[in-house]
PDB file of C-alpha atoms and ligand atoms in Angstrom:
ATOM      1  CA  MET Y   1     -22.643  -7.100  16.765  1.00  0.00           C
ATOM      2  CA  ILE Y   2     -24.520  -7.097  13.482  1.00  0.00           C
ATOM      3  CA  ILE Y   3     -24.644  -3.844  11.612  1.00  0.00           C
ATOM      4  CA  ARG Y   4     -27.594  -3.441   9.341  1.00  0.00           C
ATOM      5  CA  LYS Y   5     -27.120  -2.556   5.670  1.00  0.00           C
ATOM      6  CA  ALA Y   6     -29.350   0.451   5.835  1.00  0.00           C
ATOM      7  CA  LYS Y   7     -26.853   2.058   8.120  1.00  0.00           C
ATOM      8  CA  LEU Y   8     -23.787   1.050   6.150  1.00  0.00           C
ATOM      9  CA  TYR Y   9     -24.595   2.878   3.004  1.00  0.00           C
ATOM     10  CA  SER Y  10     -26.503   5.805   4.400  1.00  0.00           C
ATOM     11  CA  LYS Y  11     -25.202   9.275   3.636  1.00  0.00           C
ATOM     12  CA  GLU Y  12     -24.199   9.523   7.259  1.00  0.00           C
ATOM     13  CA  LEU Y  13     -20.885   7.690   7.317  1.00  0.00           C
ATOM     14  CA  ILE Y  14     -20.402   7.939  11.049  1.00  0.00           C
ATOM     15  CA  LEU Y  15     -21.111   4.822  13.080  1.00  0.00           C
ATOM     16  CA  PRO Y  16     -21.941   5.149  16.744  1.00  0.00           C
ATOM     17  CA  ASP Y  17     -18.919   4.236  18.893  1.00  0.00           C
ATOM     18  CA  ALA Y  18     -20.586   1.194  20.354  1.00  0.00           C
ATOM     19  CA  GLU Y  19     -20.928  -0.374  16.927  1.00  0.00           C
ATOM     20  CA  MET Y  20     -17.279   0.087  16.039  1.00  0.00           C
ATOM     21  CA  LYS Y  21     -16.125  -2.117  18.875  1.00  0.00           C
ATOM     22  CA  PHE Y  22     -16.104  -5.291  16.804  1.00  0.00           C
ATOM     23  CA  PHE Y  23     -12.934  -4.009  15.139  1.00  0.00           C
ATOM     24  CA  ASP Y  24     -11.090  -4.216  18.464  1.00  0.00           C
ATOM     25  CA  GLY Y  25      -7.863  -6.134  18.115  1.00  0.00           C
ATOM     26  CA  PHE Y  26      -7.918  -5.928  14.327  1.00  0.00           C
ATOM     27  CA  ILE Y  27      -5.674  -3.760  12.201  1.00  0.00           C
ATOM     28  CA  ILE Y  28      -8.042  -2.226   9.675  1.00  0.00           C
ATOM     29  CA  ILE Y  29      -5.260  -1.061   7.385  1.00  0.00           C
ATOM     30  CA  ASP Y  30      -5.439   0.664   4.023  1.00  0.00           C
ATOM     31  CA  ASN Y  31      -2.295  -0.770   2.502  1.00  0.00           C
ATOM     32  CA  HIS Y  32      -1.778   1.860  -0.166  1.00  0.00           C
ATOM     33  CA  MET Y  33      -2.708   5.448   0.379  1.00  0.00           C
ATOM     34  CA  HIS Y  34      -1.111   8.640  -0.939  1.00  0.00           C
ATOM     35  CA  LEU Y  35      -1.735  11.989   0.726  1.00  0.00           C
ATOM     36  CA  ARG Y  36      -0.814  15.542  -0.236  1.00  0.00           C
ATOM     37  CA  GLU Y  37      -0.086  18.513   1.991  1.00  0.00           C
ATOM     38  CA  GLU Y  38      -2.317  20.569  -0.292  1.00  0.00           C
ATOM     39  CA  GLY Y  39      -4.888  17.781  -0.702  1.00  0.00           C
ATOM     40  CA  ARG Y  40      -7.788  16.808   1.550  1.00  0.00           C
ATOM     41  CA  LEU Y  41      -5.272  15.119   3.842  1.00  0.00           C
ATOM     42  CA  LEU Y  42      -6.805  14.878   7.352  1.00  0.00           C
ATOM     43  CA  GLU Y  43     -10.336  15.176   5.995  1.00  0.00           C
ATOM     44  CA  ALA Y  44      -9.658  12.112   3.830  1.00  0.00           C
ATOM     45  CA  VAL Y  45      -8.152  10.091   6.672  1.00  0.00           C
ATOM     46  CA  ARG Y  46     -11.041  11.073   8.955  1.00  0.00           C
ATOM     47  CA  ARG Y  47     -13.483   9.504   6.496  1.00  0.00           C
ATOM     48  CA  PHE Y  48     -11.434   6.342   6.947  1.00  0.00           C
ATOM     49  CA  THR Y  49     -11.152   6.433  10.749  1.00  0.00           C
ATOM     50  CA  LYS Y  50     -14.828   7.297  11.219  1.00  0.00           C
ATOM     51  CA  LEU Y  51     -15.783   3.932   9.714  1.00  0.00           C
ATOM     52  CA  GLY Y  52     -13.286   2.051  11.864  1.00  0.00           C
ATOM     53  CA  GLY Y  53     -10.073   2.272   9.784  1.00  0.00           C
ATOM     54  CA  ASN Y  54      -7.166   2.415  12.223  1.00  0.00           C
ATOM     55  CA  ALA Y  55      -3.851   2.154  10.306  1.00  0.00           C
ATOM     56  CA  ILE Y  56      -2.518   3.246   6.933  1.00  0.00           C
ATOM     57  CA  ASN Y  57       0.445   2.549   4.749  1.00  0.00           C
ATOM     58  CA  LEU Y  58       1.357   6.006   3.485  1.00  0.00           C
ATOM     59  CA  VAL Y  59       3.196   5.654   0.199  1.00  0.00           C
ATOM     60  CA  ASN Y  60       5.415   8.358  -1.180  1.00  0.00           C
ATOM     61  CA  LEU Y  61       3.725  10.311  -4.005  1.00  0.00           C
ATOM     62  CA  PRO Y  62       5.680  11.297  -7.130  1.00  0.00           C
ATOM     63  CA  ASP Y  63       5.480  14.963  -8.166  1.00  0.00           C
ATOM     64  CA  TYR Y  64       7.163  15.935 -11.401  1.00  0.00           C
ATOM     65  CA  SER Y  65       6.770  19.630 -10.741  1.00  0.00           C
ATOM     66  CA  VAL Y  66       9.617  19.143  -8.242  1.00  0.00           C
ATOM     67  CA  PRO Y  67      13.006  19.775  -9.903  1.00  0.00           C
ATOM     68  CA  ALA Y  68      15.063  16.691 -10.690  1.00  0.00           C
ATOM     69  CA  ALA Y  69      17.967  17.914  -8.555  1.00  0.00           C
ATOM     70  CA  GLY Y  70      17.247  17.125  -4.903  1.00  0.00           C
ATOM     71  CA  TYR Y  71      14.035  15.387  -5.949  1.00  0.00           C
ATOM     72  CA  TYR Y  72      13.997  12.591  -3.379  1.00  0.00           C
ATOM     73  CA  GLU Y  73      14.993  14.759  -0.412  1.00  0.00           C
ATOM     74  CA  LYS Y  74      12.043  16.974  -1.184  1.00  0.00           C
ATOM     75  CA  ILE Y  75       9.333  14.384  -1.775  1.00  0.00           C
ATOM     76  CA  TYR Y  76      10.428  12.047   1.025  1.00  0.00           C
ATOM     77  CA  GLY Y  77      10.494  15.039   3.372  1.00  0.00           C
ATOM     78  CA  ARG Y  78       6.880  15.794   2.479  1.00  0.00           C
ATOM     79  CA  THR Y  79       5.793  12.211   3.101  1.00  0.00           C
ATOM     80  CA  LEU Y  80       7.459  12.171   6.520  1.00  0.00           C
ATOM     81  CA  ARG Y  81       5.767  15.463   7.492  1.00  0.00           C
ATOM     82  CA  ILE Y  82       2.366  14.115   6.400  1.00  0.00           C
ATOM     83  CA  ALA Y  83       2.889  10.895   8.367  1.00  0.00           C
ATOM     84  CA  ASP Y  84       3.678  12.870  11.534  1.00  0.00           C
ATOM     85  CA  LYS Y  85       0.655  15.060  11.027  1.00  0.00           C
ATOM     86  CA  VAL Y  86      -1.694  12.065  10.689  1.00  0.00           C
ATOM     87  CA  ARG Y  87      -0.141  10.341  13.718  1.00  0.00           C
ATOM     88  CA  ASN Y  88      -0.375  13.459  15.849  1.00  0.00           C
ATOM     89  CA  GLU Y  89      -3.888  14.463  14.868  1.00  0.00           C
ATOM     90  CA  LEU Y  90      -5.593  11.094  14.440  1.00  0.00           C
ATOM     91  CA  LYS Y  91      -3.509   8.897  16.760  1.00  0.00           C
ATOM     92  CA  ILE Y  92      -3.251   5.965  14.365  1.00  0.00           C
ATOM     93  CA  PRO Y  93      -0.170   3.998  13.279  1.00  0.00           C
ATOM     94  CA  VAL Y  94       1.168   5.225   9.933  1.00  0.00           C
ATOM     95  CA  ILE Y  95       3.519   2.937   8.027  1.00  0.00           C
ATOM     96  CA  VAL Y  96       5.779   4.957   5.729  1.00  0.00           C
ATOM     97  CA  THR Y  97       6.854   3.578   2.359  1.00  0.00           C
ATOM     98  CA  LEU Y  98       9.563   5.468   0.494  1.00  0.00           C
ATOM     99  CA  GLY Y  99      11.379   4.673  -2.707  1.00  0.00           C
ATOM    100  CA  PRO Y 100      11.956   5.565  -6.346  1.00  0.00           C
ATOM    101  CA  TYR Y 101       8.754   5.178  -8.371  1.00  0.00           C
ATOM    102  CA  PRO Y 102       9.419   3.499 -11.740  1.00  0.00           C
ATOM    103  CA  LEU Y 103       8.170   6.479 -13.776  1.00  0.00           C
ATOM    104  CA  ASP Y 104      10.695   8.759 -12.032  1.00  0.00           C
ATOM    105  CA  PHE Y 105      13.079   7.434 -14.643  1.00  0.00           C
ATOM    106  CA  PHE Y 106      11.428   9.540 -17.364  1.00  0.00           C
ATOM    107  CA  HIS Y 107      11.414  12.672 -15.194  1.00  0.00           C
ATOM    108  CA  PHE Y 108      15.185  12.442 -14.838  1.00  0.00           C
ATOM    109  CA  GLN Y 109      15.775  11.551 -18.494  1.00  0.00           C
ATOM    110  CA  LYS Y 110      13.796  14.623 -19.567  1.00  0.00           C
ATOM    111  CA  ASN Y 111      16.124  16.710 -17.451  1.00  0.00           C
ATOM    112  CA  SER Y 112      19.197  15.078 -19.011  1.00  0.00           C
ATOM    113  CA  ILE Y 113      20.033  13.153 -15.857  1.00  0.00           C
ATOM    114  CA  ASP Y 114      20.791   9.415 -15.895  1.00  0.00           C
ATOM    115  CA  GLY Y 115      17.434   8.031 -14.733  1.00  0.00           C
ATOM    116  CA  LEU Y 116      18.648   4.794 -13.201  1.00  0.00           C
ATOM    117  CA  GLU Y 117      21.528   6.440 -11.357  1.00  0.00           C
ATOM    118  CA  ALA Y 118      19.214   9.093  -9.916  1.00  0.00           C
ATOM    119  CA  MET Y 119      16.712   6.445  -8.850  1.00  0.00           C
ATOM    120  CA  ARG Y 120      19.504   4.560  -7.161  1.00  0.00           C
ATOM    121  CA  THR Y 121      20.251   7.626  -5.029  1.00  0.00           C
ATOM    122  CA  GLY Y 122      16.550   7.592  -4.118  1.00  0.00           C
ATOM    123  CA  LEU Y 123      16.838   3.974  -3.092  1.00  0.00           C
ATOM    124  CA  TYR Y 124      19.804   4.625  -0.814  1.00  0.00           C
ATOM    125  CA  LEU Y 125      18.186   7.705   0.687  1.00  0.00           C
ATOM    126  CA  ALA Y 126      15.164   5.543   1.526  1.00  0.00           C
ATOM    127  CA  GLU Y 127      17.518   3.055   3.178  1.00  0.00           C
ATOM    128  CA  LYS Y 128      19.102   5.829   5.235  1.00  0.00           C
ATOM    129  CA  LEU Y 129      15.658   6.935   6.480  1.00  0.00           C
ATOM    130  CA  ILE Y 130      14.780   3.330   7.317  1.00  0.00           C
ATOM    131  CA  LYS Y 131      17.956   3.043   9.368  1.00  0.00           C
ATOM    132  CA  GLU Y 132      16.914   6.229  11.202  1.00  0.00           C
ATOM    133  CA  SER Y 133      13.536   4.553  11.905  1.00  0.00           C
ATOM    134  CA  LYS Y 134      11.696   7.204   9.905  1.00  0.00           C
ATOM    135  CA  ALA Y 135      10.393   4.805   7.240  1.00  0.00           C
ATOM    136  CA  ASN Y 136       9.156   1.206   7.322  1.00  0.00           C
ATOM    137  CA  ALA Y 137       9.199  -0.097   3.758  1.00  0.00           C
ATOM    138  CA  ILE Y 138      10.687   0.503   0.315  1.00  0.00           C
ATOM    139  CA  GLY Y 139       8.283   1.293  -2.522  1.00  0.00           C
ATOM    140  CA  GLU Y 140       6.650   1.642  -4.815  1.00  0.00           C
ATOM    141  CA  ILE Y 141       9.482   0.118  -6.739  1.00  0.00           C
ATOM    142  CA  GLY Y 142       9.554  -2.086  -9.795  1.00  0.00           C
ATOM    143  CA  ARG Y 143       8.897  -1.480 -13.447  1.00  0.00           C
ATOM    144  CA  PRO Y 144       6.817   1.008 -15.432  1.00  0.00           C
ATOM    145  CA  HIS Y 145       3.333  -0.436 -15.931  1.00  0.00           C
ATOM    146  CA  PHE Y 146       3.322   0.261 -19.662  1.00  0.00           C
ATOM    147  CA  GLU Y 147       5.571  -0.674 -22.558  1.00  0.00           C
ATOM    148  CA  TYR Y 148       8.222   1.816 -23.466  1.00  0.00           C
ATOM    149  CA  SER Y 149      11.061   2.030 -25.876  1.00  0.00           C
ATOM    150  CA  PRO Y 150      13.868   1.156 -25.786  1.00  0.00           C
ATOM    151  CA  ASP Y 151      13.108  -1.671 -23.369  1.00  0.00           C
ATOM    152  CA  ARG Y 152      15.097  -1.186 -20.155  1.00  0.00           C
ATOM    153  CA  SER Y 153      13.529  -4.103 -18.260  1.00  0.00           C
ATOM    154  CA  ASP Y 154      16.888  -5.671 -17.442  1.00  0.00           C
ATOM    155  CA  GLU Y 155      18.047  -2.498 -15.763  1.00  0.00           C
ATOM    156  CA  PHE Y 156      14.792  -2.102 -13.841  1.00  0.00           C
ATOM    157  CA  ASN Y 157      14.971  -5.739 -12.791  1.00  0.00           C
ATOM    158  CA  SER Y 158      18.522  -5.411 -11.567  1.00  0.00           C
ATOM    159  CA  MET Y 159      17.590  -2.344  -9.532  1.00  0.00           C
ATOM    160  CA  LEU Y 160      14.693  -4.321  -8.101  1.00  0.00           C
ATOM    161  CA  ALA Y 161      17.089  -7.073  -7.019  1.00  0.00           C
ATOM    162  CA  GLU Y 162      19.265  -4.400  -5.410  1.00  0.00           C
ATOM    163  CA  ALA Y 163      16.212  -3.048  -3.597  1.00  0.00           C
ATOM    164  CA  PHE Y 164      15.330  -6.534  -2.338  1.00  0.00           C
ATOM    165  CA  LYS Y 165      18.850  -6.878  -0.919  1.00  0.00           C
ATOM    166  CA  ILE Y 166      18.459  -3.560   0.897  1.00  0.00           C
ATOM    167  CA  CYS Y 167      15.070  -4.688   2.237  1.00  0.00           C
ATOM    168  CA  ALA Y 168      16.511  -8.008   3.373  1.00  0.00           C
ATOM    169  CA  SER Y 169      19.455  -6.470   5.174  1.00  0.00           C
ATOM    170  CA  ASN Y 170      17.234  -3.916   6.930  1.00  0.00           C
ATOM    171  CA  GLY Y 171      14.382  -6.342   7.661  1.00  0.00           C
ATOM    172  CA  VAL Y 172      11.727  -4.307   5.832  1.00  0.00           C
ATOM    173  CA  PRO Y 173       9.168  -5.156   3.134  1.00  0.00           C
ATOM    174  CA  ALA Y 174       9.108  -4.032  -0.495  1.00  0.00           C
ATOM    175  CA  ILE Y 175       5.983  -2.604  -2.112  1.00  0.00           C
ATOM    176  CA  LEU Y 176       5.899  -3.376  -5.821  1.00  0.00           C
ATOM    177  CA  HIS Y 177       4.572  -1.298  -8.674  1.00  0.00           C
ATOM    178  CA  THR Y 178       4.650  -3.289 -11.889  1.00  0.00           C
ATOM    179  CA  GLU Y 179       2.610  -4.167 -14.927  1.00  0.00           C
ATOM    180  CA  ASP Y 180      -0.121  -6.793 -14.298  1.00  0.00           C
ATOM    181  CA  LEU Y 181       1.775 -10.006 -13.623  1.00  0.00           C
ATOM    182  CA  SER Y 182       1.459 -13.407 -15.233  1.00  0.00           C
ATOM    183  CA  LYS Y 183       2.058 -16.594 -13.281  1.00  0.00           C
ATOM    184  CA  GLU Y 184       5.590 -16.739 -14.729  1.00  0.00           C
ATOM    185  CA  ALA Y 185       6.285 -13.121 -13.788  1.00  0.00           C
ATOM    186  CA  TYR Y 186       5.257 -13.841 -10.180  1.00  0.00           C
ATOM    187  CA  ASP Y 187       7.516 -16.898 -10.143  1.00  0.00           C
ATOM    188  CA  LYS Y 188      10.392 -14.830 -11.440  1.00  0.00           C
ATOM    189  CA  LEU Y 189       9.848 -12.215  -8.730  1.00  0.00           C
ATOM    190  CA  GLU Y 190       9.744 -14.838  -6.050  1.00  0.00           C
ATOM    191  CA  GLU Y 191      13.017 -16.245  -7.382  1.00  0.00           C
ATOM    192  CA  THR Y 192      14.613 -12.786  -7.388  1.00  0.00           C
ATOM    193  CA  ALA Y 193      13.464 -12.242  -3.813  1.00  0.00           C
ATOM    194  CA  LYS Y 194      14.856 -15.574  -2.658  1.00  0.00           C
ATOM    195  CA  SER Y 195      18.201 -15.047  -4.357  1.00  0.00           C
ATOM    196  CA  SER Y 196      18.360 -11.640  -2.627  1.00  0.00           C
ATOM    197  CA  ARG Y 197      17.708 -13.447   0.690  1.00  0.00           C
ATOM    198  CA  MET Y 198      14.387 -11.735   1.024  1.00  0.00           C
ATOM    199  CA  ASP Y 199      11.284 -13.477   2.368  1.00  0.00           C
ATOM    200  CA  PRO Y 200       8.841 -13.373  -0.595  1.00  0.00           C
ATOM    201  CA  ALA Y 201       5.982 -12.927   1.881  1.00  0.00           C
ATOM    202  CA  ARG Y 202       7.397  -9.459   2.536  1.00  0.00           C
ATOM    203  CA  VAL Y 203       7.254  -8.606  -1.155  1.00  0.00           C
ATOM    204  CA  VAL Y 204       3.856  -6.990  -1.679  1.00  0.00           C
ATOM    205  CA  LYS Y 205       2.309  -6.702  -5.132  1.00  0.00           C
ATOM    206  CA  HIS Y 206       0.392  -3.442  -5.096  1.00  0.00           C
ATOM    207  CA  HIS Y 207      -2.670  -3.365  -7.365  1.00  0.00           C
ATOM    208  CA  ALA Y 208      -2.810  -7.152  -7.668  1.00  0.00           C
ATOM    209  CA  LEU Y 209      -5.780  -8.618  -9.527  1.00  0.00           C
ATOM    210  CA  ALA Y 210      -8.337 -10.862  -7.848  1.00  0.00           C
ATOM    211  CA  SER Y 211      -7.465 -13.576 -10.395  1.00  0.00           C
ATOM    212  CA  ASP Y 212      -3.854 -13.537  -9.081  1.00  0.00           C
ATOM    213  CA  ILE Y 213      -4.994 -15.414  -5.972  1.00  0.00           C
ATOM    214  CA  ASN Y 214      -5.040 -18.589  -8.061  1.00  0.00           C
ATOM    215  CA  TYR Y 215      -1.283 -18.599  -8.689  1.00  0.00           C
ATOM    216  CA  LYS Y 216       0.926 -20.577  -6.368  1.00  0.00           C
ATOM    217  CA  ASN Y 217       3.656 -18.385  -4.916  1.00  0.00           C
ATOM    218  CA  SER Y 218       4.378 -16.668  -1.612  1.00  0.00           C
ATOM    219  CA  ILE Y 219       4.252 -13.033  -2.723  1.00  0.00           C
ATOM    220  CA  THR Y 220       1.729 -11.034  -0.679  1.00  0.00           C
ATOM    221  CA  LEU Y 221      -1.093  -9.524  -2.723  1.00  0.00           C
ATOM    222  CA  SER Y 222      -2.640  -6.131  -2.116  1.00  0.00           C
ATOM    223  CA  LEU Y 223      -5.973  -5.644  -3.893  1.00  0.00           C
ATOM    224  CA  LEU Y 224      -8.141  -2.629  -4.494  1.00  0.00           C
ATOM    225  CA  ALA Y 225     -10.848  -2.614  -1.839  1.00  0.00           C
ATOM    226  CA  THR Y 226     -13.768  -2.914  -4.242  1.00  0.00           C
ATOM    227  CA  ARG Y 227     -16.852  -4.904  -3.389  1.00  0.00           C
ATOM    228  CA  GLN Y 228     -16.200  -7.335  -6.251  1.00  0.00           C
ATOM    229  CA  ASN Y 229     -12.620  -8.008  -5.147  1.00  0.00           C
ATOM    230  CA  THR Y 230     -13.831  -8.545  -1.598  1.00  0.00           C
ATOM    231  CA  ARG Y 231     -16.309 -11.152  -2.816  1.00  0.00           C
ATOM    232  CA  ASP Y 232     -13.655 -12.824  -4.972  1.00  0.00           C
ATOM    233  CA  ILE Y 233     -11.245 -13.322  -2.058  1.00  0.00           C
ATOM    234  CA  ARG Y 234     -13.760 -14.630   0.452  1.00  0.00           C
ATOM    235  CA  GLU Y 235     -12.351 -18.175   0.434  1.00  0.00           C
ATOM    236  CA  CYS Y 236      -8.739 -17.200  -0.172  1.00  0.00           C
ATOM    237  CA  LYS Y 237      -6.093 -18.469   2.235  1.00  0.00           C
ATOM    238  CA  ARG Y 238      -3.028 -16.666   0.926  1.00  0.00           C
ATOM    239  CA  ARG Y 239      -1.719 -13.447   2.451  1.00  0.00           C
ATOM    240  CA  LEU Y 240      -3.764 -10.463   1.360  1.00  0.00           C
ATOM    241  CA  PHE Y 241      -4.211  -6.752   1.943  1.00  0.00           C
ATOM    242  CA  LEU Y 242      -6.891  -4.334   0.811  1.00  0.00           C
ATOM    243  CA  GLU Y 243      -5.926  -0.874  -0.463  1.00  0.00           C
ATOM    244  CA  THR Y 244      -7.455   2.219  -2.048  1.00  0.00           C
ATOM    245  CA  ASP Y 245      -4.475   3.756  -3.882  1.00  0.00           C
ATOM    246  CA  TYR Y 246      -6.178   7.023  -2.984  1.00  0.00           C
ATOM    247  CA  VAL Y 247      -4.143   9.901  -4.480  1.00  0.00           C
ATOM    248  CA  ASP Y 248      -5.684  12.844  -2.613  1.00  0.00           C
ATOM    249  CA  ASP Y 249      -6.390  15.046  -5.582  1.00  0.00           C
ATOM    250  CA  PRO Y 250      -9.166  17.422  -4.397  1.00  0.00           C
ATOM    251  CA  SER Y 251     -10.921  17.147  -7.770  1.00  0.00           C
ATOM    252  CA  SER Y 252     -11.553  13.383  -7.461  1.00  0.00           C
ATOM    253  CA  TRP Y 253     -11.799  10.439  -5.065  1.00  0.00           C
ATOM    254  CA  LYS Y 254      -9.504   8.220  -7.115  1.00  0.00           C
ATOM    255  CA  VAL Y 255      -8.391   5.504  -7.331  1.00  0.00           C
ATOM    256  CA  ILE Y 256     -11.166   4.624  -4.863  1.00  0.00           C
ATOM    257  CA  PRO Y 257     -12.386   6.709  -1.899  1.00  0.00           C
ATOM    258  CA  PRO Y 258     -10.400   6.673   1.363  1.00  0.00           C
ATOM    259  CA  GLU Y 259     -13.143   5.030   3.436  1.00  0.00           C
ATOM    260  CA  SER Y 260     -13.292   1.947   1.174  1.00  0.00           C
ATOM    261  CA  VAL Y 261     -11.259  -0.445   3.346  1.00  0.00           C
ATOM    262  CA  PRO Y 262     -13.345  -0.087   6.549  1.00  0.00           C
ATOM    263  CA  LYS Y 263     -16.491  -0.163   4.373  1.00  0.00           C
ATOM    264  CA  ARG Y 264     -15.390  -3.515   2.998  1.00  0.00           C
ATOM    265  CA  ALA Y 265     -14.534  -4.680   6.533  1.00  0.00           C
ATOM    266  CA  ILE Y 266     -18.115  -3.933   7.527  1.00  0.00           C
ATOM    267  CA  PHE Y 267     -19.345  -5.692   4.392  1.00  0.00           C
ATOM    268  CA  ILE Y 268     -17.285  -8.800   5.239  1.00  0.00           C
ATOM    269  CA  ARG Y 269     -18.369  -8.738   8.874  1.00  0.00           C
ATOM    270  CA  GLU Y 270     -21.970  -8.417   7.960  1.00  0.00           C
ATOM    271  CA  SER Y 271     -22.317 -10.691   4.924  1.00  0.00           C
ATOM    272  CA  MET Y 272     -19.779 -13.504   5.205  1.00  0.00           C
ATOM    273  CA  GLU Y 273     -20.128 -16.455   7.480  1.00  0.00           C
ATOM    274  CA  ASN Y 274     -16.388 -17.028   7.654  1.00  0.00           C
ATOM    275  CA  TRP Y 275     -15.739 -13.336   8.405  1.00  0.00           C
ATOM    276  CA  GLN Y 276     -13.359 -14.194  11.240  1.00  0.00           C
ATOM    277  CA  GLU Y 277     -10.980 -16.106   8.969  1.00  0.00           C
ATOM    278  CA  LEU Y 278     -10.865 -13.357   6.396  1.00  0.00           C
ATOM    279  CA  PHE Y 279     -10.527 -10.695   9.104  1.00  0.00           C
ATOM    280  CA  SER Y 280      -7.609 -12.566  10.684  1.00  0.00           C
ATOM    281  CA  ASN Y 281      -5.874 -12.771   7.332  1.00  0.00           C
ATOM    282  CA  LEU Y 282      -6.497  -9.210   6.078  1.00  0.00           C
ATOM    283  CA  PHE Y 283      -6.515  -7.338   9.349  1.00  0.00           C
ATOM    284  CA  ARG Y 284      -4.099  -9.128  11.618  1.00  0.00           C
ATOM    285  CA  ASP Y 285      -1.838 -11.868  10.255  1.00  0.00           C
ATOM    286  CA  THR Y 286      -0.847 -10.205   6.987  1.00  0.00           C
ATOM    287  CA  PRO Y 287      -0.045  -6.747   8.419  1.00  0.00           C
ATOM    288  CA  ILE Y 288       1.914  -8.314  11.280  1.00  0.00           C
ATOM    289  CA  LYS Y 289       3.829 -10.677   8.997  1.00  0.00           C
ATOM    290  CA  VAL Y 290       4.699  -7.913   6.542  1.00  0.00           C
ATOM    291  CA  TYR Y 291       5.342  -4.881   8.777  1.00  0.00           C
ATOM    292  CA  GLY Y 292       6.010  -6.485  12.168  1.00  0.00           C
ATOM    293  CA  GLU Y 293       4.006  -6.426  15.368  1.00  0.00           C
ATOM    294  CA  GLU Y 294       5.913  -3.427  16.689  1.00  0.00           C
ATOM    295  CA  SER Y 295       4.393  -1.194  14.027  1.00  0.00           C
ATOM    296  CA  PHE Y 296       0.896  -1.754  15.423  1.00  0.00           C
ATOM    297  CA  ARG Y 297       1.601  -2.078  19.118  1.00  0.00           C
ATOM    298  CA  GLN Y 298      -1.044   0.465  20.040  1.00  0.00           C
ATOM    299  CA  LEU Y 299      -3.766  -1.628  18.339  1.00  0.00           C
ATOM    300  CA  ILE Y 300      -3.130  -5.227  19.359  1.00  0.00           C
TER     301      ILE Y 300
HETATM  302 ZN1   ZN C 401       0.514   4.207  -5.586  1.00  0.00          ZN
END
């Protein structure tokens, strides 16, 4: 069914049920969303589901007002409660990604705690929750996205390799937070994944750039669901996700609003001749390859 533009961008974001049916069998997933208990939470996810979004990857959100001692127990606990709430109220699959965020390092250092050691406890707590089937992926892990001094890249890289080993032995993906990556940096990551016995396709570069699709490697790319990015990937054959990196701060809709992924799905469906190929990649093959069919059983 063709949906006319006038309807897509009208103030009224609700599509009649009959017109949402073309998403049947597809996993319209926002691959990077943060939610807060005191944020818009369900209101934000409803904006997403009303346009046909039907699955999210809920990524743990750092909060440096939480004391350094017991930090991960507290913030992981919040994420798990939010995931249950969304599942119960909106009946959609919620993938849960837990792990030590690279900037946590500075939070611990400020509190005179060894940053890398503390982050390692966060990594192993995430593994424990994965073993209990409470979480599905480790992330966002990696390296701070800015330069800092002294350079601790080697230590961050060795923790990343350790995380890949944990992912490999538990059969779960890793969601990466890093600086923008060069071709060489992607190659290096792929090598690290392989030497940790991890399938590089299950290593997901969050906030990848549209120009990254030109590099040859097997890392999965997750791009901001902007209209420009969507145009730039129209012919792309490598594994891709769309994401909003929504942070659920009631004073803004950043990074981009929560309904962006289904909006782009409608845009693809309505403006691209090869929409089926791109849909299969973004909204079926990639989510299944990365998170496993089981995670989306209710949709496919
Ligand atoms: Zn994020």
